[in-house]
C-alpha cells in the first residue's frame, strides 16, 4: 500500500512483495523478521525506513543504492548481509542495537555520509564492510569484537 504525494508511505509485508519505485517512506510490518534480498534496491527517493526490533536479518542488497536514505534504527538486527546498504550516499545516522553480531562484506560500502558509528555488540566485521566511507572519522567497538576482516575500512581516509 502506498499513498500519493510527497509523504508517500509504504508498508513492507515481506515475501515477494514489490516495493514501488517512487516510495519515500517505509514501515517494516511487525510480521517481518527478515528483509529479503534486493527488496528496496535502487529506490532512489526512499528517505526513511522504520524498523521494529523484531527484524533480525537484512539480506543481500536489500537497500542497495537507496541514495537518499538518511537515517535508520536497527535495534533488533543480528546480521547485515553483503552489500545491504551499499551506495546509500545520504545515510549518515544509523543506530545499531545490542543484538548485532555480524556485518558482512560491503554491507555499508560507499556510505559516504557516515561520520561516526558505534557497534557495541558486534563480533565480526567482514572484508570491505565499510569501504569507501570517506567521511568516517570514528568507530567504536565493544568487548565482543572477535574479527575485523581485511580492508573492512578500505579508503576511509579520515
PDB file of C-alpha atoms in Angstrom:
ATOM      1  CA  UNK A   1       0.000   0.000   0.000  1.00  0.00           C
ATOM      2  CA  UNK A   2       1.361   3.405  -0.923  1.00  0.00           C
ATOM      3  CA  UNK A   3      -0.147   6.840  -0.769  1.00  0.00           C
ATOM      4  CA  UNK A   4       0.166   9.504  -3.456  1.00  0.00           C
ATOM      5  CA  UNK A   5       2.153  12.708  -2.963  1.00  0.00           C
ATOM      6  CA  UNK A   6       5.367  13.626  -1.228  1.00  0.00           C
ATOM      7  CA  UNK A   7       4.503  11.874   2.037  1.00  0.00           C
ATOM      8  CA  UNK A   8       4.168   8.528   0.334  1.00  0.00           C
ATOM      9  CA  UNK A   9       4.260   5.743   2.980  1.00  0.00           C
ATOM     10  CA  UNK A  10       4.714   2.090   2.100  1.00  0.00           C
ATOM     11  CA  UNK A  11       4.174  -0.832   4.487  1.00  0.00           C
ATOM     12  CA  UNK A  12       6.611  -3.653   3.723  1.00  0.00           C
ATOM     13  CA  UNK A  13       4.999  -7.056   4.374  1.00  0.00           C
ATOM     14  CA  UNK A  14       7.939  -9.209   3.249  1.00  0.00           C
ATOM     15  CA  UNK A  15       7.864 -12.159   0.914  1.00  0.00           C
ATOM     16  CA  UNK A  16       7.714 -11.428  -2.802  1.00  0.00           C
ATOM     17  CA  UNK A  17       6.022  -8.062  -2.320  1.00  0.00           C
ATOM     18  CA  UNK A  18       7.085  -5.455  -4.898  1.00  0.00           C
ATOM     19  CA  UNK A  19       8.295  -2.159  -3.421  1.00  0.00           C
ATOM     20  CA  UNK A  20       7.053   0.779  -5.560  1.00  0.00           C
ATOM     21  CA  UNK A  21       9.728   2.833  -7.340  1.00  0.00           C
ATOM     22  CA  UNK A  22       8.609   6.212  -6.012  1.00  0.00           C
ATOM     23  CA  UNK A  23       8.305   5.279  -2.328  1.00  0.00           C
ATOM     24  CA  UNK A  24       9.781   7.894   0.047  1.00  0.00           C
ATOM     25  CA  UNK A  25       8.942   6.426   3.465  1.00  0.00           C
ATOM     26  CA  UNK A  26       8.580   2.799   4.530  1.00  0.00           C
ATOM     27  CA  UNK A  27       7.496   0.928   7.610  1.00  0.00           C
ATOM     28  CA  UNK A  28       8.526  -2.681   8.161  1.00  0.00           C
ATOM     29  CA  UNK A  29       5.426  -4.610   9.251  1.00  0.00           C
ATOM     30  CA  UNK A  30       5.678  -6.313  12.681  1.00  0.00           C
ATOM     31  CA  UNK A  31       5.232  -9.722  10.994  1.00  0.00           C
ATOM     32  CA  UNK A  32       8.549  -9.335   9.115  1.00  0.00           C
ATOM     33  CA  UNK A  33      11.767 -10.595  10.715  1.00  0.00           C
ATOM     34  CA  UNK A  34      13.882 -10.758   7.533  1.00  0.00           C
ATOM     35  CA  UNK A  35      14.115  -8.015   4.923  1.00  0.00           C
ATOM     36  CA  UNK A  36      14.623 -10.082   1.771  1.00  0.00           C
ATOM     37  CA  UNK A  37      17.438  -9.629  -0.690  1.00  0.00           C
ATOM     38  CA  UNK A  38      17.123  -6.662  -3.035  1.00  0.00           C
ATOM     39  CA  UNK A  39      13.688  -5.764  -1.584  1.00  0.00           C
ATOM     40  CA  UNK A  40      14.257  -1.978  -1.665  1.00  0.00           C
ATOM     41  CA  UNK A  41      17.178  -1.927  -4.098  1.00  0.00           C
ATOM     42  CA  UNK A  42      17.545   1.217  -6.195  1.00  0.00           C
ATOM     43  CA  UNK A  43      14.649   3.080  -4.573  1.00  0.00           C
ATOM     44  CA  UNK A  44      16.345   6.444  -5.045  1.00  0.00           C
ATOM     45  CA  UNK A  45      13.587   8.534  -3.445  1.00  0.00           C
ATOM     46  CA  UNK A  46      13.470   6.473  -0.226  1.00  0.00           C
ATOM     47  CA  UNK A  47      14.295   8.802   2.693  1.00  0.00           C
ATOM     48  CA  UNK A  48      13.299   6.832   5.789  1.00  0.00           C
ATOM     49  CA  UNK A  49      12.521   3.314   6.935  1.00  0.00           C
ATOM     50  CA  UNK A  50      11.050   2.462  10.324  1.00  0.00           C
ATOM     51  CA  UNK A  51      12.215  -0.925  11.602  1.00  0.00           C
ATOM     52  CA  UNK A  52      10.709  -2.714  14.607  1.00  0.00           C
ATOM     53  CA  UNK A  53      13.024  -4.583  16.980  1.00  0.00           C
ATOM     54  CA  UNK A  54      11.883  -7.979  15.643  1.00  0.00           C
ATOM     55  CA  UNK A  55      13.756  -7.510  12.343  1.00  0.00           C
ATOM     56  CA  UNK A  56      16.741  -9.865  12.744  1.00  0.00           C
ATOM     57  CA  UNK A  57      18.344 -10.127   9.295  1.00  0.00           C
ATOM     58  CA  UNK A  58      18.798  -7.718   6.427  1.00  0.00           C
ATOM     59  CA  UNK A  59      19.652  -9.791   3.378  1.00  0.00           C
ATOM     60  CA  UNK A  60      21.991  -9.113   0.453  1.00  0.00           C
ATOM     61  CA  UNK A  61      21.443  -5.825  -1.350  1.00  0.00           C
ATOM     62  CA  UNK A  62      18.180  -5.128   0.496  1.00  0.00           C
ATOM     63  CA  UNK A  63      18.723  -1.348   0.413  1.00  0.00           C
ATOM     64  CA  UNK A  64      21.494  -1.226  -2.191  1.00  0.00           C
ATOM     65  CA  UNK A  65      21.590   2.163  -3.949  1.00  0.00           C
ATOM     66  CA  UNK A  66      18.901   3.819  -1.841  1.00  0.00           C
ATOM     67  CA  UNK A  67      20.872   7.017  -2.377  1.00  0.00           C
ATOM     68  CA  UNK A  68      18.503   9.321  -0.426  1.00  0.00           C
ATOM     69  CA  UNK A  69      18.101   7.148   2.691  1.00  0.00           C
ATOM     70  CA  UNK A  70      19.176   9.296   5.648  1.00  0.00           C
ATOM     71  CA  UNK A  71      18.783   7.549   8.979  1.00  0.00           C
ATOM     72  CA  UNK A  72      17.729   4.183  10.387  1.00  0.00           C
ATOM     73  CA  UNK A  73      17.473   2.360  13.704  1.00  0.00           C
ATOM     74  CA  UNK A  74      18.436  -1.308  13.524  1.00  0.00           C
ATOM     75  CA  UNK A  75      17.756  -2.188  17.150  1.00  0.00           C
ATOM     76  CA  UNK A  76      16.917  -5.894  16.788  1.00  0.00           C
ATOM     77  CA  UNK A  77      19.119  -6.775  13.815  1.00  0.00           C
ATOM     78  CA  UNK A  78      21.603  -9.638  14.352  1.00  0.00           C
ATOM     79  CA  UNK A  79      23.115  -9.771  10.867  1.00  0.00           C
ATOM     80  CA  UNK A  80      23.519  -7.382   7.958  1.00  0.00           C
ATOM     81  CA  UNK A  81      24.432  -9.268   4.806  1.00  0.00           C
ATOM     82  CA  UNK A  82      26.556  -8.430   1.750  1.00  0.00           C
ATOM     83  CA  UNK A  83      26.016  -5.001   0.221  1.00  0.00           C
ATOM     84  CA  UNK A  84      22.763  -4.495   2.151  1.00  0.00           C
ATOM     85  CA  UNK A  85      23.215  -0.702   2.313  1.00  0.00           C
ATOM     86  CA  UNK A  86      25.818  -0.255  -0.436  1.00  0.00           C
ATOM     87  CA  UNK A  87      25.826   3.182  -2.053  1.00  0.00           C
ATOM     88  CA  UNK A  88      23.357   4.725   0.378  1.00  0.00           C
ATOM     89  CA  UNK A  89      25.149   8.033  -0.099  1.00  0.00           C
ATOM     90  CA  UNK A  90      22.989  10.146   2.264  1.00  0.00           C
ATOM     91  CA  UNK A  91      22.917   7.577   5.080  1.00  0.00           C
ATOM     92  CA  UNK A  92      24.529   9.380   7.994  1.00  0.00           C
ATOM     93  CA  UNK A  93      22.621   8.371  11.099  1.00  0.00           C
ATOM     94  CA  UNK A  94      22.478   4.653  11.912  1.00  0.00           C
ATOM     95  CA  UNK A  95      21.682   3.366  15.363  1.00  0.00           C
ATOM     96  CA  UNK A  96      22.776  -0.230  15.900  1.00  0.00           C
ATOM     97  CA  UNK A  97      21.168  -2.182  18.716  1.00  0.00           C
ATOM     98  CA  UNK A  98      22.810  -4.533  21.183  1.00  0.00           C
ATOM     99  CA  UNK A  99      21.973  -7.691  19.197  1.00  0.00           C
ATOM    100  CA  UNK A 100      24.117  -7.034  16.114  1.00  0.00           C
ATOM    101  CA  UNK A 101      26.750  -9.762  15.742  1.00  0.00           C
ATOM    102  CA  UNK A 102      27.858  -9.691  12.119  1.00  0.00           C
ATOM    103  CA  UNK A 103      28.243  -7.195   9.294  1.00  0.00           C
ATOM    104  CA  UNK A 104      29.096  -8.927   6.030  1.00  0.00           C
ATOM    105  CA  UNK A 105      31.164  -7.900   3.034  1.00  0.00           C
ATOM    106  CA  UNK A 106      30.458  -4.480   1.552  1.00  0.00           C
ATOM    107  CA  UNK A 107      27.350  -4.010   3.714  1.00  0.00           C
ATOM    108  CA  UNK A 108      27.942  -0.248   4.037  1.00  0.00           C
ATOM    109  CA  UNK A 109      30.301   0.233   1.081  1.00  0.00           C
ATOM    110  CA  UNK A 110      30.270   3.843  -0.174  1.00  0.00           C
ATOM    111  CA  UNK A 111      28.049   5.246   2.575  1.00  0.00           C
ATOM    112  CA  UNK A 112      29.935   8.496   2.182  1.00  0.00           C
ATOM    113  CA  UNK A 113      27.919  10.469   4.747  1.00  0.00           C
ATOM    114  CA  UNK A 114      28.897   8.221   7.688  1.00  0.00           C
ATOM    115  CA  UNK A 115      30.927  10.114  10.270  1.00  0.00           C
ATOM    116  CA  UNK A 116      30.651   8.099  13.481  1.00  0.00           C
ATOM    117  CA  UNK A 117      29.407   4.597  14.224  1.00  0.00           C
ATOM    118  CA  UNK A 118      29.021   2.672  17.464  1.00  0.00           C
ATOM    119  CA  UNK A 119      28.997  -1.128  17.235  1.00  0.00           C
ATOM    120  CA  UNK A 120      28.851  -2.263  20.861  1.00  0.00           C
ATOM    121  CA  UNK A 121      27.775  -5.904  20.376  1.00  0.00           C
ATOM    122  CA  UNK A 122      29.448  -6.672  17.047  1.00  0.00           C
ATOM    123  CA  UNK A 123      31.533  -9.866  16.818  1.00  0.00           C
ATOM    124  CA  UNK A 124      32.590  -9.911  13.153  1.00  0.00           C
ATOM    125  CA  UNK A 125      33.214  -7.263  10.518  1.00  0.00           C
ATOM    126  CA  UNK A 126      33.694  -8.893   7.104  1.00  0.00           C
ATOM    127  CA  UNK A 127      36.075  -7.598   4.407  1.00  0.00           C
ATOM    128  CA  UNK A 128      35.165  -4.270   2.785  1.00  0.00           C
ATOM    129  CA  UNK A 129      32.164  -3.818   5.128  1.00  0.00           C
ATOM    130  CA  UNK A 130      32.727  -0.053   5.415  1.00  0.00           C
ATOM    131  CA  UNK A 131      34.996   0.556   2.422  1.00  0.00           C
ATOM    132  CA  UNK A 132      34.809   3.936   0.703  1.00  0.00           C
ATOM    133  CA  UNK A 133      33.090   5.628   3.655  1.00  0.00           C
ATOM    134  CA  UNK A 134      35.323   8.592   3.036  1.00  0.00           C
ATOM    135  CA  UNK A 135      33.926  10.876   5.766  1.00  0.00           C
ATOM    136  CA  UNK A 136      34.022   8.229   8.523  1.00  0.00           C
ATOM    137  CA  UNK A 137      36.152   9.510  11.404  1.00  0.00           C
ATOM    138  CA  UNK A 138      35.190   7.424  14.461  1.00  0.00           C
ATOM    139  CA  UNK A 139      34.286   3.782  15.022  1.00  0.00           C
ATOM    140  CA  UNK A 140      33.578   2.392  18.480  1.00  0.00           C
ATOM    141  CA  UNK A 141      33.574  -1.372  19.112  1.00  0.00           C
ATOM    142  CA  UNK A 142      32.526  -3.291  22.227  1.00  0.00           C
ATOM    143  CA  UNK A 143      34.238  -6.086  24.125  1.00  0.00           C
ATOM    144  CA  UNK A 144      32.630  -8.815  21.969  1.00  0.00           C
ATOM    145  CA  UNK A 145      34.634  -7.988  18.843  1.00  0.00           C
ATOM    146  CA  UNK A 146      36.435 -11.105  17.565  1.00  0.00           C
ATOM    147  CA  UNK A 147      37.399 -10.300  13.987  1.00  0.00           C
ATOM    148  CA  UNK A 148      37.835  -7.404  11.590  1.00  0.00           C
ATOM    149  CA  UNK A 149      38.190  -8.653   8.009  1.00  0.00           C
ATOM    150  CA  UNK A 150      40.795  -7.420   5.555  1.00  0.00           C
ATOM    151  CA  UNK A 151      40.130  -3.999   4.093  1.00  0.00           C
ATOM    152  CA  UNK A 152      36.995  -3.554   6.207  1.00  0.00           C
ATOM    153  CA  UNK A 153      37.744   0.162   6.249  1.00  0.00           C
ATOM    154  CA  UNK A 154      39.476   0.443   2.890  1.00  0.00           C
ATOM    155  CA  UNK A 155      39.556   4.005   1.591  1.00  0.00           C
ATOM    156  CA  UNK A 156      38.290   5.623   4.760  1.00  0.00           C
ATOM    157  CA  UNK A 157      40.937   8.369   4.723  1.00  0.00           C
ATOM    158  CA  UNK A 158      39.699  10.278   7.756  1.00  0.00           C
TER     159      UNK A 158
END
